[in-house]
Amino acid sequence: QVQLVESGGGLVQAGGSLRVSCAFSGLSFSDYAMGWFRQAPGKEREFVAAITWSGSMSAYADSVQGRFTISRDNAKNTLTLQMNSLKPEDTAIYYCAARFTYYATNYYRERDDYEYWGQGTQVTVSS
């Protein structure tokens, strides 16, 4: 089984930056494509960013493109989301997710594509 533990959330002012991380354990991290999702109060969980198991390709939601960067360190079993130019509408619980894949060029944007989820970390952006 895979365990995912997010960390690094907190309170930041609009325009600021924050980095959230996800520690992966249990199986081989480099066999898994990874993603970040977020859920604001009263809203559905939505896609934020995804990355292939090799780290060579990534994808972003339009709302965060150019502001957020997803990355991974397969030697440290860690996934990271660097968030810059934060806006109040970025306030949400951020979740990391993992999906086993044989394909080096595959990343996934849909919630149902992922097998494992972390418990989430709260990010709050004040105006």
Backbone as JSON Lines, residues from 0, in Angstrom:
{"i":0,"aa":"Q","n":[0.83,-1.2,0.0],"ca":[0.0,0.0,0.0],"c":[0.86,1.25,0.0]}
{"i":1,"aa":"V","n":[0.29,2.3,-0.54],"ca":[0.97,3.59,-0.61],"c":[0.43,4.51,0.47]}
{"i":2,"aa":"Q","n":[1.33,5.22,1.11],"ca":[0.93,6.28,2.05],"c":[1.44,7.61,1.53]}
{"i":3,"aa":"L","n":[0.58,8.61,1.61],"ca":[0.91,9.96,1.17],"c":[0.65,10.92,2.32]}
{"i":4,"aa":"V","n":[1.64,11.75,2.63],"ca":[1.49,12.7,3.73],"c":[1.9,14.08,3.23]}
{"i":5,"aa":"E","n":[0.95,15.0,3.21],"ca":[1.22,16.37,2.78],"c":[1.72,17.21,3.95]}
{"i":6,"aa":"S","n":[2.49,18.23,3.62],"ca":[2.95,19.18,4.63],"c":[3.23,20.51,3.95]}
{"i":7,"aa":"G","n":[3.4,21.55,4.77],"ca":[3.81,22.84,4.25],"c":[2.71,23.84,4.04]}
{"i":8,"aa":"G","n":[1.49,23.48,4.33],"ca":[0.41,24.44,4.19],"c":[0.51,25.53,5.25]}
{"i":9,"aa":"G","n":[-0.34,26.53,5.12],"ca":[-0.34,27.62,6.09],"c":[-1.1,28.82,5.6]}
{"i":10,"aa":"L","n":[-0.85,29.94,6.29],"ca":[-1.5,31.21,5.97],"c":[-0.49,32.14,5.31]}
{"i":11,"aa":"V","n":[-0.89,32.73,4.19],"ca":[-0.01,33.64,3.47],"c":[-0.84,34.78,2.9]}
{"i":12,"aa":"Q","n":[-0.23,35.94,2.74],"ca":[-0.93,37.07,2.15],"c":[-0.99,36.94,0.63]}
{"i":13,"aa":"A","n":[-1.98,37.57,0.06],"ca":[-2.09,37.58,-1.4],"c":[-0.81,38.14,-2.02]}
{"i":14,"aa":"G","n":[-0.38,37.48,-3.08],"ca":[0.88,37.85,-3.72],"c":[2.08,37.11,-3.21]}
{"i":15,"aa":"G","n":[1.91,36.41,-2.11],"ca":[3.02,35.68,-1.51],"c":[3.2,34.3,-2.12]}
{"i":16,"aa":"S","n":[4.13,33.56,-1.52],"ca":[4.48,32.22,-2.01],"c":[4.39,31.21,-0.88]}
{"i":17,"aa":"L","n":[4.19,29.97,-1.29],"ca":[4.12,28.87,-0.35],"c":[4.52,27.6,-1.09]}
{"i":18,"aa":"R","n":[5.15,26.68,-0.38],"ca":[5.51,25.4,-0.97],"c":[4.89,24.29,-0.15]}
{"i":19,"aa":"V","n":[4.16,23.43,-0.8],"ca":[3.6,22.26,-0.13],"c":[4.3,21.02,-0.67]}
{"i":20,"aa":"S","n":[4.47,20.05,0.2],"ca":[5.18,18.83,-0.15],"c":[4.34,17.61,0.18]}
{"i":21,"aa":"C","n":[4.69,16.5,-0.46],"ca":[3.99,15.24,-0.24],"c":[5.04,14.14,-0.12]}
{"i":22,"aa":"A","n":[5.05,13.48,1.02],"ca":[5.98,12.37,1.25],"c":[5.29,11.06,0.88]}
{"i":23,"aa":"F","n":[5.95,10.3,0.03],"ca":[5.4,9.03,-0.5],"c":[6.13,7.87,0.17]}
{"i":24,"aa":"S","n":[5.4,6.86,0.6],"ca":[6.02,5.68,1.19],"c":[5.18,4.44,0.89]}
{"i":25,"aa":"G","n":[5.82,3.29,1.02],"ca":[5.11,2.03,0.89],"c":[5.51,1.21,-0.32]}
{"i":26,"aa":"L","n":[5.6,1.86,-1.47],"ca":[5.98,1.18,-2.7],"c":[6.99,2.06,-3.44]}
{"i":27,"aa":"S","n":[7.25,1.74,-4.71],"ca":[8.26,2.46,-5.45],"c":[7.71,3.76,-6.04]}
{"i":28,"aa":"F","n":[8.19,4.88,-5.54],"ca":[7.68,6.19,-5.96],"c":[7.84,6.39,-7.46]}
{"i":29,"aa":"S","n":[8.91,5.91,-8.04],"ca":[9.17,6.15,-9.46],"c":[8.26,5.33,-10.38]}
{"i":30,"aa":"D","n":[7.39,4.51,-9.83],"ca":[6.38,3.79,-10.62],"c":[5.06,4.53,-10.7]}
{"i":31,"aa":"Y","n":[4.99,5.71,-10.06],"ca":[3.72,6.39,-9.91],"c":[3.74,7.78,-10.53]}
{"i":32,"aa":"A","n":[2.74,8.04,-11.36],"ca":[2.45,9.42,-11.75],"c":[1.76,10.09,-10.56]}
{"i":33,"aa":"M","n":[2.0,11.38,-10.42],"ca":[1.51,12.1,-9.25],"c":[0.7,13.32,-9.65]}
{"i":34,"aa":"G","n":[-0.15,13.73,-8.74],"ca":[-0.94,14.93,-9.0],"c":[-1.26,15.69,-7.73]}
{"i":35,"aa":"W","n":[-1.61,16.96,-7.92],"ca":[-2.12,17.81,-6.84],"c":[-3.55,18.22,-7.21]}
{"i":36,"aa":"F","n":[-4.41,18.14,-6.21],"ca":[-5.78,18.6,-6.33],"c":[-6.07,19.53,-5.16]}
{"i":37,"aa":"R","n":[-7.15,20.28,-5.25],"ca":[-7.54,21.13,-4.13],"c":[-9.05,21.17,-4.0]}
{"i":38,"aa":"Q","n":[-9.48,21.45,-2.79],"ca":[-10.91,21.54,-2.52],"c":[-11.19,22.7,-1.59]}
{"i":39,"aa":"A","n":[-11.94,23.65,-2.11],"ca":[-12.36,24.81,-1.32],"c":[-13.7,24.5,-0.67]}
{"i":40,"aa":"P","n":[-14.04,25.21,0.4],"ca":[-15.32,24.96,1.09],"c":[-16.51,25.08,0.13]}
{"i":41,"aa":"G","n":[-17.36,24.08,0.15],"ca":[-18.55,24.11,-0.68],"c":[-18.33,23.8,-2.14]}
{"i":42,"aa":"K","n":[-17.1,23.44,-2.51],"ca":[-16.8,23.15,-3.9],"c":[-16.27,21.74,-4.05]}
{"i":43,"aa":"E","n":[-16.3,21.26,-5.28],"ca":[-15.75,19.94,-5.56],"c":[-14.23,19.99,-5.62]}
{"i":44,"aa":"R","n":[-13.62,18.83,-5.41],"ca":[-12.18,18.73,-5.52],"c":[-11.79,18.91,-6.99]}
{"i":45,"aa":"E","n":[-10.82,19.77,-7.22],"ca":[-10.44,20.09,-8.6],"c":[-8.95,19.85,-8.85]}
{"i":46,"aa":"F","n":[-8.66,19.58,-10.1],"ca":[-7.29,19.35,-10.54],"c":[-6.47,20.63,-10.45]}
{"i":47,"aa":"V","n":[-5.22,20.49,-10.0],"ca":[-4.28,21.61,-9.95],"c":[-3.1,21.36,-10.88]}
{"i":48,"aa":"A","n":[-2.42,20.24,-10.68],"ca":[-1.23,19.95,-11.47],"c":[-0.94,18.46,-11.44]}
{"i":49,"aa":"A","n":[-0.22,17.99,-12.46],"ca":[0.14,16.58,-12.54],"c":[1.52,16.44,-13.15]}
{"i":50,"aa":"I","n":[2.17,15.31,-12.85],"ca":[3.52,15.08,-13.35],"c":[3.71,13.6,-13.63]}
{"i":51,"aa":"T","n":[4.5,13.3,-14.66],"ca":[4.78,11.92,-15.0],"c":[5.72,11.29,-13.98]}
{"i":52,"aa":"W","n":[5.86,9.96,-14.02],"ca":[6.72,9.33,-13.01],"c":[8.17,9.73,-13.18]}
{"i":53,"aa":"S","n":[8.57,10.06,-14.4],"ca":[9.95,10.47,-14.63],"c":[10.18,11.93,-14.28]}
{"i":54,"aa":"G","n":[9.11,12.7,-14.2],"ca":[9.24,14.13,-13.96],"c":[9.48,14.94,-15.22]}
{"i":55,"aa":"S","n":[9.47,14.28,-16.37],"ca":[9.82,14.97,-17.62],"c":[8.68,15.79,-18.2]}
{"i":56,"aa":"M","n":[7.45,15.47,-17.8],"ca":[6.29,16.18,-18.33],"c":[5.34,16.53,-17.21]}
{"i":57,"aa":"S","n":[4.66,17.66,-17.37],"ca":[3.71,18.1,-16.36],"c":[2.56,18.86,-17.02]}
{"i":58,"aa":"A","n":[1.51,19.03,-16.26],"ca":[0.33,19.74,-16.75],"c":[-0.27,20.53,-15.6]}
{"i":59,"aa":"Y","n":[-0.98,21.62,-15.96],"ca":[-1.54,22.5,-14.97],"c":[-2.96,22.91,-15.33]}
{"i":60,"aa":"A","n":[-3.73,23.21,-14.3],"ca":[-5.03,23.84,-14.53],"c":[-4.78,25.26,-15.04]}
{"i":61,"aa":"D","n":[-5.69,25.74,-15.86],"ca":[-5.55,27.09,-16.41],"c":[-5.42,28.13,-15.3]}
{"i":62,"aa":"S","n":[-6.13,27.9,-14.2],"ca":[-6.17,28.89,-13.11],"c":[-4.84,29.05,-12.39]}
{"i":63,"aa":"V","n":[-3.93,28.08,-12.53],"ca":[-2.64,28.16,-11.83],"c":[-1.46,28.2,-12.79]}
{"i":64,"aa":"Q","n":[-1.71,28.02,-14.07],"ca":[-0.64,28.03,-15.06],"c":[0.19,29.31,-14.96]}
{"i":65,"aa":"G","n":[1.5,29.14,-14.9],"ca":[2.4,30.29,-14.8],"c":[2.67,30.76,-13.39]}
{"i":66,"aa":"R","n":[1.9,30.28,-12.42],"ca":[2.1,30.65,-11.01],"c":[2.57,29.48,-10.16]}
{"i":67,"aa":"F","n":[2.11,28.28,-10.48],"ca":[2.46,27.08,-9.71],"c":[3.42,26.21,-10.51]}
{"i":68,"aa":"T","n":[4.28,25.5,-9.77],"ca":[5.2,24.55,-10.4],"c":[5.19,23.25,-9.62]}
{"i":69,"aa":"I","n":[4.92,22.16,-10.32],"ca":[4.97,20.83,-9.71],"c":[6.32,20.21,-10.03]}
{"i":70,"aa":"S","n":[6.89,19.51,-9.05],"ca":[8.16,18.83,-9.27],"c":[8.23,17.61,-8.37]}
{"i":71,"aa":"R","n":[9.19,16.75,-8.65],"ca":[9.35,15.56,-7.83],"c":[10.82,15.21,-7.72]}
{"i":72,"aa":"D","n":[11.16,14.56,-6.62],"ca":[12.51,14.06,-6.38],"c":[12.37,12.56,-6.12]}
{"i":73,"aa":"N","n":[12.66,11.75,-7.13],"ca":[12.47,10.31,-6.99],"c":[13.47,9.68,-6.02]}
{"i":74,"aa":"A","n":[14.57,10.33,-5.79],"ca":[15.54,9.81,-4.81],"c":[15.06,10.02,-3.39]}
{"i":75,"aa":"K","n":[14.24,11.07,-3.19],"ca":[13.75,11.39,-1.84],"c":[12.28,11.05,-1.65]}
{"i":76,"aa":"N","n":[11.66,10.46,-2.68],"ca":[10.24,10.07,-2.61],"c":[9.35,11.24,-2.23]}
{"i":77,"aa":"T","n":[9.61,12.37,-2.86],"ca":[8.9,13.59,-2.48],"c":[8.34,14.3,-3.71]}
{"i":78,"aa":"L","n":[7.12,14.75,-3.57],"ca":[6.44,15.58,-4.56],"c":[6.27,16.98,-3.97]}
{"i":79,"aa":"T","n":[6.47,18.0,-4.81],"ca":[6.39,19.37,-4.32],"c":[5.52,20.22,-5.24]}
{"i":80,"aa":"L","n":[4.83,21.16,-4.64],"ca":[4.08,22.16,-5.4],"c":[4.52,23.54,-4.92]}
{"i":81,"aa":"Q","n":[5.24,24.25,-5.76],"ca":[5.64,25.61,-5.46],"c":[4.56,26.55,-5.96]}
{"i":82,"aa":"M","n":[4.03,27.37,-5.06],"ca":[2.92,28.26,-5.39],"c":[3.36,29.71,-5.23]}
{"i":83,"aa":"N","n":[3.36,30.45,-6.3],"ca":[3.74,31.86,-6.3],"c":[2.56,32.73,-6.69]}
{"i":84,"aa":"S","n":[2.68,34.02,-6.39],"ca":[1.62,34.98,-6.73],"c":[0.25,34.48,-6.29]}
{"i":85,"aa":"L","n":[0.19,34.05,-5.06],"ca":[-1.04,33.44,-4.55],"c":[-2.17,34.45,-4.48]}
{"i":86,"aa":"K","n":[-3.38,33.93,-4.71],"ca":[-4.59,34.73,-4.69],"c":[-5.55,34.17,-3.64]}
{"i":87,"aa":"P","n":[-6.46,34.99,-3.13],"ca":[-7.43,34.46,-2.16],"c":[-8.21,33.26,-2.69]}
{"i":88,"aa":"E","n":[-8.46,33.22,-3.98],"ca":[-9.19,32.09,-4.56],"c":[-8.38,30.8,-4.61]}
{"i":89,"aa":"D","n":[-7.11,30.86,-4.24],"ca":[-6.3,29.64,-4.12],"c":[-6.51,28.96,-2.76]}
{"i":90,"aa":"T","n":[-7.23,29.61,-1.88],"ca":[-7.51,29.04,-0.56],"c":[-8.27,27.73,-0.7]}
{"i":91,"aa":"A","n":[-7.71,26.68,-0.1],"ca":[-8.3,25.34,-0.22],"c":[-7.48,24.36,0.59]}
{"i":92,"aa":"I","n":[-8.0,23.16,0.71],"ca":[-7.19,22.05,1.19],"c":[-6.53,21.43,-0.05]}
{"i":93,"aa":"Y","n":[-5.23,21.25,0.03],"ca":[-4.47,20.7,-1.1],"c":[-4.13,19.24,-0.82]}
{"i":94,"aa":"Y","n":[-4.44,18.4,-1.8],"ca":[-4.23,16.96,-1.69],"c":[-3.25,16.48,-2.75]}
{"i":95,"aa":"C","n":[-2.36,15.57,-2.38],"ca":[-1.57,14.9,-3.39],"c":[-2.2,13.53,-3.66]}
{"i":96,"aa":"A","n":[-1.94,13.03,-4.86],"ca":[-2.53,11.77,-5.3],"c":[-1.52,11.0,-6.13]}
{"i":97,"aa":"A","n":[-1.65,9.67,-6.13],"ca":[-0.72,8.8,-6.84],"c":[-1.46,7.79,-7.69]}
{"i":98,"aa":"R","n":[-0.85,7.49,-8.84],"ca":[-1.44,6.53,-9.77],"c":[-0.32,5.71,-10.39]}
{"i":99,"aa":"F","n":[-0.38,4.38,-10.23],"ca":[0.6,3.5,-10.85],"c":[0.47,3.58,-12.36]}
{"i":100,"aa":"T","n":[1.62,3.63,-13.06],"ca":[1.58,3.6,-14.52],"c":[2.86,3.02,-15.07]}
{"i":101,"aa":"Y","n":[2.73,2.31,-16.17],"ca":[3.9,1.78,-16.89],"c":[4.48,2.82,-17.84]}
{"i":102,"aa":"Y","n":[3.73,3.87,-18.11],"ca":[4.06,4.76,-19.21],"c":[4.76,6.02,-18.73]}
{"i":103,"aa":"A","n":[5.93,6.27,-19.25],"ca":[6.76,7.39,-18.79],"c":[6.18,8.74,-19.17]}
{"i":104,"aa":"T","n":[5.32,8.8,-20.17],"ca":[4.8,10.08,-20.65],"c":[3.37,10.34,-20.18]}
{"i":105,"aa":"N","n":[2.84,9.51,-19.3],"ca":[1.46,9.7,-18.85],"c":[1.36,10.51,-17.58]}
{"i":106,"aa":"Y","n":[0.49,11.52,-17.61],"ca":[0.05,12.18,-16.39],"c":[-1.47,12.2,-16.44]}
{"i":107,"aa":"Y","n":[-2.1,12.53,-15.32],"ca":[-3.54,12.34,-15.21],"c":[-4.19,13.56,-14.58]}
{"i":108,"aa":"R","n":[-5.31,13.98,-15.16],"ca":[-6.0,15.19,-14.7],"c":[-7.29,14.9,-13.94]}
{"i":109,"aa":"E","n":[-7.76,13.67,-14.01],"ca":[-9.06,13.36,-13.42],"c":[-8.91,12.7,-12.05]}
{"i":110,"aa":"R","n":[-9.79,13.09,-11.12],"ca":[-9.76,12.5,-9.79],"c":[-9.85,10.98,-9.84]}
{"i":111,"aa":"D","n":[-10.72,10.47,-10.67],"ca":[-10.96,9.03,-10.72],"c":[-9.77,8.25,-11.28]}
{"i":112,"aa":"D","n":[-8.81,8.94,-11.85],"ca":[-7.63,8.26,-12.38],"c":[-6.66,7.84,-11.27]}
{"i":113,"aa":"Y","n":[-6.82,8.41,-10.09],"ca":[-5.84,8.2,-9.03],"c":[-6.29,7.15,-8.03]}
{"i":114,"aa":"E","n":[-5.31,6.38,-7.57],"ca":[-5.57,5.26,-6.66],"c":[-5.41,5.64,-5.19]}
{"i":115,"aa":"Y","n":[-4.47,6.52,-4.92],"ca":[-4.13,6.84,-3.53],"c":[-4.18,8.35,-3.31]}
{"i":116,"aa":"W","n":[-4.6,8.72,-2.1],"ca":[-4.74,10.12,-1.73],"c":[-4.17,10.36,-0.36]}
{"i":117,"aa":"G","n":[-3.6,11.57,-0.18],"ca":[-3.2,11.99,1.14],"c":[-4.37,12.6,1.89]}
{"i":118,"aa":"Q","n":[-4.09,13.04,3.11],"ca":[-5.14,13.62,3.97],"c":[-5.33,15.11,3.71]}
{"i":119,"aa":"G","n":[-4.4,15.74,3.04],"ca":[-4.54,17.14,2.69],"c":[-3.83,18.08,3.64]}
{"i":120,"aa":"T","n":[-3.53,19.27,3.13],"ca":[-2.94,20.32,3.93],"c":[-3.64,21.64,3.57]}
{"i":121,"aa":"Q","n":[-3.96,22.42,4.59],"ca":[-4.74,23.65,4.38],"c":[-3.82,24.79,3.92]}
{"i":122,"aa":"V","n":[-4.26,25.45,2.85],"ca":[-3.6,26.66,2.37],"c":[-4.63,27.79,2.41]}
{"i":123,"aa":"T","n":[-4.28,28.85,3.12],"ca":[-5.18,29.99,3.24],"c":[-4.46,31.24,2.76]}
{"i":124,"aa":"V","n":[-5.08,31.95,1.81],"ca":[-4.49,33.17,1.26],"c":[-5.39,34.33,1.66]}
{"i":125,"aa":"S","n":[-4.83,35.24,2.42],"ca":[-5.6,36.4,2.88],"c":[-5.47,37.56,1.9]}
{"i":126,"aa":"S","n":[-6.51,38.35,1.81],"ca":[-6.5,39.49,0.87],"c":[-5.97,40.74,1.52]}
